Amino acid sequence: MEIREDDSMLIKLESACSDLKNLLQTSISMDSSLEKMDKSFDSFQETLTTGSRRVAHLQSLSIATKALDTRINRAVSPALSLLDNFKLSESLQRKLLDLSSKLSDAKAPNKRLKRLKKYVDCVDKLNVAIDAISQECEPTIQKLQEVVEFLSRTKATDQYRTLRLKETLVTLKALYETEVDAMRFDGLLDEALMNLQDELEVLLLQLRHQNIGETQGGGETVEVVAAAELGSEKEVEVLRQISETLANNDCLDIGIEIYVKVRYKRAAKALMRLNPDYLRAYTPEEIDKMEWENLETAISLWIHHFELAVKTVLVSEKNLAGQVLGGIMDGLIWQECFVKIADKIMAVFFRFGEGIARSRKEPQKLFKLLDMFDSLEKMKDEFSEVFGGEAGADICLRFRELEKLLVHAACKVFWEFGLQIEGNQDGFPPPTGGEIPKLVRYAINYLKYLATDTYSAAMAKVLRTEQIWKAGILSKRESDENLLKNAITNVMEAIQRNVEAKRSRYKDKVLPHIFAMNTYWYIYMRTRNSELGKLLGEQYMKKRYKIMAEESAYLYQKQAWGSLVSLLDKEEMKKVNKEAIGAMVKGKIEAFLDGCNEVAQRHKSSYGIPDGDLRGQIREATVNLVVPAYSEFLSSYGYVLQEKSYLSPEAMEGLLGQIYGGGEWEKDGKVVLRRRGSRNRIEERQSESVEQSREMRQFRRSKSNTSDA
């Protein structure tokens, strides 16, 4: 076993020795190859060095060629783009001429709108092309200039090519200085813009306000309807596109001028169909010369037309302006254009309203001033919405100024009315028969009308506004009802002072009481169960006027009949003897009857009680006072009288009935008894009917309505 292991080891050693020999042999062979390769590399390096020296000049030429190519491409590319834009501009101009011809031939509205839209689109494209030419031309010239200078400096090409490039540069400069500006300002684009201005005006003129004053007469009220859209969607779109095209081509001022001129003309013409001729007179002097009926009609029309102008016409114009001009200058221009249109129209309405407020402060104007103020108050929010923003600030300011003028005017009219009543001492005697003065009738009906629902709220608001202006917004505020109540109470007290002043000027002893009785009774009866009576309160009216009328009636009865009844006093009869009693009785009865005739005559000629109900009450009270005393006197001393020679108590009652119920008078002043219900009674009822109808009669301008002749 040991021998075999030694043999194996020997075999391995021999094999390793053989491998080493082979490795050494291979190394020797590789070393020889490396020597040969080194020699080859040296030879190749020498060859490369020689080649590099030979191509160095060509490399320099290649770099120069690339730089020249870059400069040429930098100049040629913009030039090619510029050439394309020139070709596009020429094509668009031919198309524009063709569209212009077709547009002239189009008659149908819809067809014409379609062609007009294509025409505007073509104008926009031509404008873009010319803008591109204008923007690209100068940079292209600059780059060509750089190439020419480079070639001239480096002599990278022959002189012939450089010369041609210089000629091209000169030609392009001349084209830029002459043709490009001509394309924009003197060429077909300019002509197209002129046509668009005409088309804008024509199309704007076609948009009309419908159903305003077309069927109604100048004096009829036209219903205020919601603002309508002016023009169809296509018309508005074309108008918007034309406006923007003009704005993009430096024609904004012209476009705005056309828009404002045409739309003002259309809005004004729509309102002129209402025949507002009353607006021609607007100064206070002109208004003062107008007849009251005409002025009253004019104010009513003004109120309605003002509302119609704002809510219908101008709202439509505002919507149109926003649709057509809203895209220009980020929406900053359209509101100013609308305000320019509205300002001219509103100025006419404002100056008329201001003229009314500044005109003479006559009492009957109060109600029309309140109508004007109330209409402005109702429109305030909508007016602010229509003219809101910086552009409409001046119009809103004038609106507020007009409201202020109306508030001052209404308050001044009302307070001056009270002063006129109190100071109505014209030197003329009071009513000769104790009748109710015209001034009282006018004033009571005036205040009754003011206290109605139609005017009470507006008058209270006017008074409160004036109070705030005078005392400040932080002052203690009264309720509207108390403000109006206090104001009317002041006038009622002025009426009472006026009545008392007239009452004191009577020389007759009975007439002052008849006058006061008639007047206070009239005031009480005309105000009870009315808005005025409710406002002042029943207790106030009774205390001030009913009780005053009753006290005056008592004084009248005492003065007119009390002295006659005292003649029938029997106390004196007890102091005389029987022989003298007959003569005294006859004397008393004769004096009594003569006094009755005298009082009856005075009632016929001087004393008057126009109110039938009051007259009936006075008659009843007088009968209750006179007839029992007369009857008792006759029954007590009838034995000394010839009864047939004197009136019976029934006849005396009839006499009193004639005095207060009407009768026929003979020339000698005696009363002829007749049945009630005669012509005089009919006339009284007619008089009462006429008086009631006068309550609602319109207040007249004449001075006679406020004076007591």
XYZ file of C-alpha atoms in Angstrom:
709
model
C 0.000 0.000 0.000
C 2.814 2.411 0.700
C 4.360 1.800 -2.722
C 1.137 2.772 -4.465
C 0.835 6.069 -2.611
C 4.373 7.115 -3.597
C 3.659 6.391 -7.240
C 0.634 8.580 -7.197
C 2.462 11.527 -5.691
C 5.207 11.181 -8.276
C 2.746 11.206 -11.070
C 1.238 14.480 -9.765
C 4.632 16.116 -9.469
C 5.474 15.205 -13.009
C 2.233 16.629 -14.230
C 2.846 19.915 -12.383
C 6.327 20.179 -13.786
C 4.959 19.726 -17.285
C 2.386 22.472 -16.714
C 5.040 24.862 -15.502
C 7.097 24.247 -18.551
C 4.111 24.987 -20.769
C 3.333 28.190 -18.819
C 6.897 29.415 -19.154
C 6.832 28.654 -22.830
C 3.593 30.575 -23.247
C 4.949 33.584 -21.312
C 8.003 33.699 -23.536
C 5.734 33.617 -26.601
C 3.446 36.396 -25.220
C 6.369 38.583 -24.381
C 7.549 38.293 -27.937
C 4.065 39.254 -29.190
C 3.918 42.268 -26.904
C 7.184 43.547 -28.251
C 5.855 43.273 -31.776
C 2.572 45.068 -30.771
C 4.493 47.881 -29.126
C 6.371 48.450 -32.304
C 3.058 48.498 -34.227
C 1.531 51.078 -31.821
C 4.500 53.359 -32.224
C 4.124 53.174 -35.965
C 0.299 53.855 -35.744
C 0.807 56.793 -33.415
C 3.272 58.337 -35.804
C 0.734 57.878 -38.632
C -2.079 59.514 -36.557
C 0.103 62.451 -35.678
C 0.883 63.020 -39.338
C -2.899 62.734 -40.277
C -3.916 65.081 -37.514
C -1.545 67.670 -38.800
C -2.977 67.295 -42.292
C -6.793 67.647 -41.262
C -6.374 70.500 -38.741
C -7.109 73.095 -41.438
C -10.255 71.221 -42.527
C -11.524 71.197 -38.911
C -11.191 74.977 -38.721
C -13.132 75.308 -41.964
C -15.880 73.015 -40.598
C -16.307 75.120 -37.453
C -16.538 78.306 -39.505
C -19.092 76.674 -41.789
C -21.260 75.651 -38.829
C -21.172 79.212 -37.395
C -22.130 80.645 -40.785
C -24.938 78.115 -41.115
C -26.274 79.051 -37.687
C -26.295 82.773 -38.507
C -27.933 82.202 -41.871
C -30.647 79.972 -40.365
C -31.248 82.545 -37.639
C -31.993 85.156 -40.309
C -33.749 82.915 -42.842
C -36.299 81.330 -40.451
C -37.916 84.655 -39.404
C -37.751 85.788 -43.002
C -39.647 82.676 -44.120
C -42.242 83.227 -41.361
C -42.566 86.846 -42.413
C -43.067 85.745 -46.001
C -45.812 83.341 -44.895
C -47.610 86.171 -43.060
C -47.400 88.374 -46.137
C -48.962 85.582 -48.165
C -51.691 85.093 -45.493
C -52.386 88.830 -45.399
C -52.768 88.926 -49.168
C -55.134 85.934 -49.059
C -57.244 87.501 -46.270
C -57.513 90.777 -48.151
C -58.881 88.970 -51.202
C -61.334 87.116 -48.972
C -62.350 90.365 -47.281
C -63.168 91.956 -50.639
C -65.278 88.938 -51.547
C -67.158 89.021 -48.217
C -67.736 92.755 -48.566
C -69.378 92.206 -51.932
C -71.576 89.419 -50.569
C -72.492 91.513 -47.531
C -73.728 94.327 -49.762
C -75.942 91.901 -51.648
C -77.488 90.330 -48.524
C -80.949 91.708 -47.695
C -82.503 89.190 -45.310
C -81.618 90.118 -41.675
C -80.488 86.657 -40.572
C -78.457 86.064 -43.708
C -76.847 89.454 -43.419
C -75.942 88.828 -39.762
C -74.195 85.575 -40.703
C -72.173 87.250 -43.446
C -71.398 90.190 -41.207
C -70.047 87.794 -38.591
C -67.797 86.159 -41.196
C -66.701 89.612 -42.305
C -65.744 90.548 -38.742
C -63.898 87.244 -38.306
C -61.922 87.938 -41.463
C -61.079 91.447 -40.248
C -59.822 89.983 -36.968
C -57.623 87.466 -38.818
C -56.261 90.164 -41.103
C -55.494 92.288 -38.080
C -53.622 89.385 -36.495
C -51.635 88.810 -39.678
C -50.695 92.472 -40.000
C -49.775 92.560 -36.312
C -47.537 89.550 -36.864
C -45.897 91.279 -39.846
C -45.381 94.409 -37.789
C -43.881 92.469 -34.909
C -41.680 90.168 -37.034
C -40.402 92.637 -39.589
C -38.034 94.591 -37.378
C -36.416 91.507 -35.722
C -35.986 89.950 -39.172
C -34.256 93.087 -40.451
C -32.023 93.092 -37.375
C -30.943 89.485 -37.923
C -30.275 90.049 -41.638
C -28.222 93.067 -40.659
C -26.158 90.869 -38.350
C -25.563 88.295 -41.153
C -24.500 90.976 -43.610
C -22.089 92.444 -41.106
C -20.724 88.958 -40.302
C -20.149 88.060 -43.935
C -18.633 91.427 -44.663
C -16.300 91.049 -41.709
C -15.322 87.403 -42.156
C -15.585 87.258 -45.975
C -17.080 83.814 -45.539
C -18.681 84.026 -48.995
C -18.075 85.827 -52.215
C -18.878 89.509 -52.730
C -21.723 88.786 -55.152
C -23.716 86.868 -52.581
C -22.980 89.445 -49.925
C -24.177 92.221 -52.249
C -27.465 90.422 -52.986
C -28.033 89.966 -49.293
C -27.430 93.694 -48.731
C -29.952 94.569 -51.466
C -32.496 92.268 -49.853
C -31.916 93.992 -46.526
C -32.428 97.455 -48.033
C -35.629 96.331 -49.759
C -37.016 94.832 -46.570
C -36.251 98.034 -44.654
C -38.057 100.119 -47.239
C -41.031 97.718 -47.131
C -41.186 97.964 -43.341
C -41.070 101.754 -43.354
C -43.765 102.209 -46.005
C -45.894 99.164 -46.773
C -46.485 97.804 -43.282
C -47.895 101.099 -41.949
C -49.918 101.473 -45.125
C -51.384 97.996 -44.615
C -52.594 99.033 -41.175
C -53.664 102.644 -41.629
C -54.313 103.194 -45.340
C -55.080 99.799 -46.727
C -57.961 97.433 -46.873
C -57.950 96.917 -43.091
C -58.614 100.599 -42.531
C -61.437 100.514 -45.056
C -62.894 97.433 -43.361
C -62.796 99.185 -39.984
C -64.668 102.131 -41.477
C -67.294 99.714 -42.777
C -67.575 98.111 -39.352
C -68.210 101.513 -37.789
C -71.105 102.022 -40.205
C -72.398 98.513 -39.545
C -72.207 99.129 -35.791
C -74.325 102.259 -36.113
C -76.887 100.585 -38.398
C -77.223 97.542 -36.174
C -77.547 99.628 -33.005
C -80.261 101.718 -34.650
C -82.247 98.554 -35.351
C -82.533 97.692 -31.656
C -85.653 99.542 -30.490
C -87.649 99.703 -27.283
C -90.977 98.070 -28.067
C -94.461 98.756 -26.642
C -93.639 102.144 -25.144
C -96.096 104.857 -26.103
C -97.031 103.146 -29.354
C -100.756 102.796 -28.663
C -101.324 105.182 -25.767
C -101.911 108.876 -26.070
C -99.698 111.465 -24.448
C -102.002 111.910 -21.473
C -102.727 108.254 -20.806
C -100.824 106.203 -18.286
C -98.549 103.565 -19.771
C -98.009 100.477 -17.687
C -94.475 100.050 -16.359
C -93.339 96.633 -17.561
C -90.184 94.690 -16.856
C -87.131 95.572 -18.903
C -86.964 93.614 -22.149
C -83.878 92.328 -23.933
C -82.856 94.559 -26.817
C -81.971 92.498 -29.860
C -81.632 88.798 -30.503
C -78.729 86.658 -29.362
C -77.163 86.835 -32.839
C -77.475 90.618 -33.023
C -75.903 91.080 -29.606
C -73.082 88.673 -30.463
C -72.263 90.496 -33.705
C -72.388 93.860 -31.932
C -70.042 92.579 -29.244
C -67.620 91.221 -31.857
C -67.643 94.457 -33.860
C -67.054 96.532 -30.720
C -64.123 94.371 -29.644
C -62.662 94.449 -33.152
C -62.802 98.242 -33.205
C -61.265 98.381 -29.735
C -58.424 96.059 -30.806
C -57.662 98.322 -33.771
C -57.331 101.606 -31.852
C -60.909 102.636 -32.733
C -62.325 102.378 -29.202
C -63.089 106.093 -28.894
C -64.954 106.094 -32.201
C -66.884 102.950 -31.260
C -67.893 104.426 -27.894
C -68.952 107.681 -29.519
C -71.141 105.794 -32.007
C -72.623 103.581 -29.284
C -73.487 106.436 -26.922
C -74.890 108.624 -29.695
C -77.098 105.915 -31.225
C -78.367 104.355 -27.997
C -79.158 107.734 -26.457
C -81.093 108.557 -29.604
C -83.051 105.301 -29.367
C -83.762 105.604 -25.621
C -84.803 109.251 -25.949
C -86.993 108.479 -28.952
C -88.759 105.713 -27.015
C -89.573 108.153 -24.209
C -90.573 110.860 -26.679
C -93.343 108.554 -27.878
C -94.981 109.333 -24.510
C -95.255 112.999 -25.600
C -93.595 114.522 -22.501
C -94.072 118.102 -23.677
C -94.448 119.207 -20.069
C -90.687 118.752 -19.605
C -90.053 121.832 -21.745
C -91.052 124.050 -18.801
C -88.694 123.374 -15.936
C -87.647 126.666 -14.349
C -89.538 127.777 -11.215
C -90.734 130.892 -13.061
C -92.152 128.848 -15.948
C -93.833 126.415 -13.586
C -95.415 129.241 -11.578
C -97.087 130.474 -14.768
C -98.742 127.113 -15.531
C -102.430 126.562 -14.863
C -102.928 124.297 -11.876
C -104.791 121.617 -13.840
C -101.977 121.457 -16.391
C -99.309 121.408 -13.705
C -101.102 118.679 -11.771
C -101.298 116.542 -14.917
C -97.657 117.245 -15.705
C -96.507 116.089 -12.260
C -98.552 112.896 -12.491
C -97.028 112.170 -15.900
C -93.548 112.965 -14.588
C -93.905 110.431 -11.777
C -94.982 107.706 -14.163
C -92.508 108.550 -16.917
C -89.629 108.740 -14.428
C -90.408 105.232 -13.216
C -90.822 103.979 -16.777
C -87.502 105.512 -17.842
C -85.566 103.890 -14.993
C -87.247 100.502 -14.645
C -87.841 99.756 -18.326
C -85.837 101.855 -20.773
C -82.594 102.377 -18.865
C -82.469 98.878 -17.394
C -82.714 97.517 -20.943
C -79.949 99.894 -22.032
C -77.764 98.815 -19.140
C -78.182 95.152 -20.011
C -77.339 95.840 -23.653
C -74.254 97.874 -22.746
C -72.989 95.063 -20.530
C -73.551 92.464 -23.250
C -71.957 94.483 -26.061
C -69.140 96.331 -24.282
C -68.566 94.133 -21.242
C -65.528 92.382 -22.736
C -63.605 95.576 -23.467
C -60.903 96.737 -21.036
C -61.811 94.022 -18.534
C -65.357 95.347 -18.204
C -64.327 98.848 -17.130
C -65.792 100.795 -20.044
C -69.398 99.654 -20.457
C -70.767 101.226 -17.259
C -69.362 104.615 -18.210
C -71.008 104.344 -21.634
C -74.349 103.460 -20.044
C -74.106 106.363 -17.605
C -73.366 108.761 -20.483
C -76.602 107.634 -22.131
C -78.625 107.733 -18.911
C -77.233 111.035 -17.685
C -78.698 113.003 -20.581
C -82.123 111.434 -20.064
C -82.205 111.658 -16.278
C -81.029 115.273 -16.360
C -84.279 116.253 -18.097
C -86.377 114.534 -15.432
C -84.268 115.894 -12.578
C -84.473 119.495 -13.710
C -88.287 119.324 -13.948
C -88.537 117.816 -10.456
C -86.143 120.435 -9.099
C -88.179 123.174 -10.755
C -91.336 121.895 -9.050
C -89.596 121.801 -5.664
C -88.236 125.333 -6.082
C -91.442 126.863 -7.445
C -93.965 128.876 -5.418
C -95.038 127.095 -2.218
C -98.806 126.953 -2.738
C -100.910 124.757 -0.422
C -102.343 122.499 -3.122
C -98.834 121.539 -4.267
C -98.253 119.585 -1.077
C -100.039 116.502 -2.345
C -98.148 116.414 -5.639
C -94.861 116.966 -3.801
C -95.720 114.013 -1.566
C -96.580 111.945 -4.636
C -93.175 112.751 -6.112
C -91.357 112.012 -2.860
C -93.216 108.740 -2.332
C -92.430 107.583 -5.865
C -88.716 108.301 -5.354
C -88.730 106.471 -2.031
C -90.283 103.390 -3.614
C -87.700 103.483 -6.406
C -84.662 104.160 -4.192
C -83.324 100.589 -3.985
C -83.879 99.849 -7.652
C -82.407 103.201 -8.655
C -79.258 102.471 -6.635
C -78.991 99.081 -8.291
C -79.305 100.522 -11.798
C -76.835 103.373 -11.224
C -74.616 101.762 -8.620
C -70.858 101.994 -8.835
C -68.423 104.821 -9.366
C -69.705 105.649 -12.848
C -73.250 106.408 -11.627
C -72.245 108.288 -8.474
C -73.221 111.693 -9.886
C -76.683 110.483 -10.949
C -77.298 108.918 -7.522
C -76.158 112.151 -5.880
C -78.609 114.179 -7.937
C -81.362 111.704 -7.051
C -80.677 112.280 -3.350
C -80.547 116.037 -3.865
C -83.961 115.939 -5.530
C -85.348 114.000 -2.568
C -83.940 116.639 -0.216
C -85.531 119.429 -2.241
C -88.892 117.655 -2.157
C -88.672 117.123 1.612
C -87.845 120.782 2.230
C -90.534 121.943 -0.195
C -93.265 119.705 1.285
C -92.446 120.774 4.850
C -92.318 124.433 3.875
C -95.669 124.226 2.076
C -97.279 122.584 5.093
C -95.867 124.968 7.708
C -96.590 128.019 5.553
C -100.143 126.757 5.139
C -100.590 126.887 8.911
C -99.016 130.348 9.067
C -101.278 131.609 6.276
C -104.334 130.388 8.165
C -103.291 132.024 11.384
C -102.266 135.254 9.707
C -105.277 135.503 7.417
C -106.358 138.942 8.622
C -107.095 140.649 5.329
C -109.066 143.601 6.713
C -112.416 142.396 5.395
C -115.304 141.910 7.816
C -116.153 138.366 8.883
C -118.958 136.479 7.092
C -122.054 138.682 7.250
C -124.470 135.909 8.118
C -122.210 133.882 10.379
C -121.502 131.415 7.584
C -118.560 129.046 7.637
C -115.514 130.798 6.107
C -114.114 129.443 2.862
C -110.739 129.192 4.531
C -112.098 126.820 7.185
C -113.838 124.654 4.611
C -110.673 124.522 2.518
C -108.386 123.832 5.467
C -110.526 121.028 6.934
C -110.904 119.269 3.585
C -107.174 119.799 3.041
C -106.267 118.142 6.337
C -108.781 115.352 5.804
C -107.150 114.565 2.479
C -103.697 114.693 4.052
C -104.720 112.238 6.795
C -105.886 109.578 4.326
C -103.843 106.435 3.762
C -102.741 107.868 0.433
C -100.699 110.687 1.981
C -100.368 110.175 5.734
C -97.391 107.795 5.542
C -95.512 109.959 3.032
C -96.167 113.135 5.040
C -95.004 111.454 8.248
C -91.812 110.274 6.547
C -91.158 113.778 5.237
C -91.620 115.231 8.723
C -89.377 112.597 10.283
C -86.675 113.178 7.665
C -86.726 116.902 8.311
C -86.610 116.289 12.067
C -83.526 114.084 11.684
C -81.789 116.690 9.521
C -82.481 119.419 12.067
C -81.947 117.579 15.352
C -79.487 114.901 14.236
C -79.814 111.168 13.788
C -79.185 110.478 17.506
C -82.049 112.684 18.652
C -85.120 111.205 20.303
C -87.432 110.062 17.561
C -91.196 110.238 17.734
C -93.437 107.746 16.035
C -94.738 108.600 12.593
C -98.282 108.859 13.921
C -97.307 111.325 16.645
C -95.280 113.429 14.225
C -98.196 113.748 11.854
C -100.687 114.232 14.688
C -98.652 117.050 16.225
C -98.177 118.755 12.877
C -101.893 118.616 12.026
C -102.800 119.689 15.553
C -100.756 122.847 15.062
C -102.747 123.675 11.946
C -106.042 122.901 13.692
C -105.080 125.268 16.483
C -104.208 127.905 13.887
C -107.703 127.428 12.407
C -109.231 127.903 15.841
C -107.232 131.074 16.453
C -108.307 132.373 13.072
C -111.962 131.664 13.903
C -111.708 133.392 17.262
C -110.048 136.412 15.653
C -112.908 136.750 13.171
C -115.450 136.142 15.899
C -114.189 139.113 17.878
C -114.706 141.483 14.943
C -118.538 141.218 14.849
C -120.490 144.244 16.044
C -123.793 142.374 16.241
C -124.260 140.596 19.585
C -125.797 137.418 18.143
C -123.700 136.878 14.992
C -120.422 135.982 16.780
C -122.156 133.054 18.461
C -123.842 131.924 15.229
C -120.513 132.161 13.411
C -118.648 130.155 16.065
C -121.473 127.636 16.358
C -121.627 127.054 12.593
C -117.862 126.851 12.183
C -117.034 124.591 15.101
C -119.962 122.335 14.341
C -118.814 122.072 10.732
C -115.285 121.172 11.824
C -116.518 118.511 14.208
C -119.023 116.932 11.836
C -116.601 116.943 8.864
C -113.809 115.256 10.786
C -115.690 112.682 12.839
C -115.553 109.130 11.468
C -112.743 110.168 9.129
C -108.997 109.363 9.162
C -108.405 112.894 10.428
C -110.796 112.387 13.351
C -109.206 109.053 14.202
C -105.750 110.598 14.101
C -106.641 113.523 16.370
C -108.830 111.419 18.646
C -112.514 111.670 19.513
C -111.873 113.284 22.899
C -109.745 115.995 21.328
C -112.400 116.748 18.703
C -115.209 116.876 21.263
C -113.293 119.082 23.658
C -112.026 121.464 21.008
C -114.959 121.723 18.648
C -118.157 119.983 19.715
C -118.189 121.563 23.174
C -117.216 124.913 21.645
C -120.105 124.614 19.199
C -122.519 123.746 22.022
C -121.307 126.649 24.161
C -121.709 129.002 21.208
C -125.201 127.632 20.603
C -126.091 128.291 24.237
C -124.769 131.842 24.028
C -126.651 132.376 20.761
C -129.890 131.159 22.278
C -129.364 133.252 25.364
C -128.570 136.383 23.370
C -131.219 135.925 20.659
C -134.152 134.509 22.683
C -133.286 134.885 26.316
C -134.217 138.581 26.436
C -137.571 137.854 24.776
C -138.393 135.062 27.188
C -137.485 137.383 30.083
C -140.287 139.734 28.887
C -142.766 137.048 29.879
C -141.495 137.014 33.457
C -144.464 136.993 35.847
C -142.609 138.339 38.890
C -143.202 141.917 37.823
C -146.924 141.236 37.514
C -147.134 140.560 41.209
C -146.000 144.078 42.048
C -148.798 145.953 40.256
C -152.445 146.350 41.142
C -155.258 144.716 39.267
C -156.182 147.889 37.381
C -152.664 148.161 35.830
C -152.127 144.461 35.190
C -154.117 144.423 31.963
C -152.051 147.171 30.379
C -148.792 145.539 31.505
C -149.815 142.140 30.128
C -150.740 143.648 26.783
C -147.501 145.610 26.739
C -145.453 142.530 27.487
C -147.155 140.398 24.883
C -146.863 143.121 22.264
C -143.174 143.601 23.040
C -142.640 139.873 22.921
C -144.340 139.474 19.549
C -142.528 142.477 18.106
C -139.250 140.990 19.344
C -140.093 137.667 17.745
C -140.755 139.376 14.415
C -137.509 141.319 14.736
C -135.526 138.150 15.486
C -137.297 136.365 12.643
C -136.442 139.237 10.296
C -132.813 139.084 11.334
C -132.701 135.353 10.729
C -134.082 136.001 7.301
C -131.687 138.779 6.387
C -128.552 138.220 8.476
C -128.427 135.025 10.478
C -127.792 131.684 8.804
C -127.411 128.113 10.046
C -126.591 126.080 6.928
C -126.272 122.669 8.560
C -129.692 121.032 8.610
C -129.017 118.820 11.603
C -127.668 121.711 13.649
C -130.562 123.877 12.585
C -133.020 121.194 13.696
C -131.381 120.954 17.107
C -131.419 124.721 17.530
C -135.074 124.854 16.488
C -135.984 122.173 18.990
C -134.069 123.898 21.796
C -135.616 127.272 20.920
C -139.121 125.796 20.844
C -138.490 124.200 24.247
C -137.317 127.540 25.567
C -139.899 129.913 24.055
C -143.151 128.007 23.560
C -143.653 126.756 27.151
C -142.967 130.224 28.546
C -145.311 131.788 25.976
C -148.003 129.153 26.602
C -147.786 129.586 30.356
C -148.000 133.361 30.020
C -151.125 133.102 27.882
C -152.778 130.617 30.182
C -152.000 132.801 33.209
C -153.234 136.094 31.751
C -155.558 135.018 29.006
C -158.523 136.485 30.856
C -157.251 140.003 30.206
C -156.341 139.345 26.556
C -158.423 138.900 23.510
C -156.987 135.536 22.543
C -157.925 135.846 18.886
C -155.708 138.884 18.564
C -152.519 136.984 19.415
C -150.730 133.910 18.172
C -151.568 130.663 19.834
C -148.749 128.502 21.262
C -149.123 126.236 18.220
C -148.792 129.219 15.921
C -145.766 130.370 17.865
C -144.222 126.966 17.380
C -144.998 127.266 13.678
C -143.354 130.677 13.611
C -140.205 129.222 15.130
C -140.376 126.408 12.610
C -140.509 128.990 9.828
C -137.516 130.807 11.274
C -135.360 127.667 11.322
C -137.024 125.684 8.594
C -137.729 128.274 5.898
C -140.826 130.359 5.106
C -142.307 133.023 2.842
C -141.905 136.612 3.978
C -144.215 139.427 3.077
C -143.036 142.974 2.426
C -143.991 144.047 5.917
C -141.686 141.403 7.413
C -144.447 139.187 8.775
C -144.132 135.433 8.543
C -146.593 133.476 6.412
C -146.908 130.013 7.869
C -146.593 127.107 5.482
C -145.966 123.420 5.689
C -142.492 121.999 5.976
C -140.949 120.457 2.872
C -141.319 123.594 0.734
C -138.908 124.824 -1.907
C -136.606 126.343 0.689
C -136.275 122.953 2.341
C -135.438 121.393 -1.027
C -132.859 124.078 -1.652
C -131.330 123.355 1.748
C -130.977 119.686 0.913
C -129.468 120.585 -2.443
C -127.055 122.940 -0.710
C -126.017 120.184 1.687
C -125.470 117.782 -1.225
C -123.343 120.319 -3.038
C -121.322 120.913 0.112
C -120.604 117.202 0.513
C -119.522 116.879 -3.095
C -117.112 119.756 -2.654
C -115.101 117.799 -0.107
C -113.470 115.687 -2.805
C -113.123 118.500 -5.350
C -109.592 119.180 -6.422
C -107.899 122.045 -4.682
C -107.638 125.097 -6.882
C -104.776 127.438 -7.282
C -106.758 130.628 -6.874
C -106.039 132.811 -3.887
C -109.731 132.878 -3.115
C -109.419 129.378 -1.690
C -107.167 130.578 1.078
C -108.700 133.979 1.793
C -111.856 134.917 3.554
C -113.442 137.714 1.543
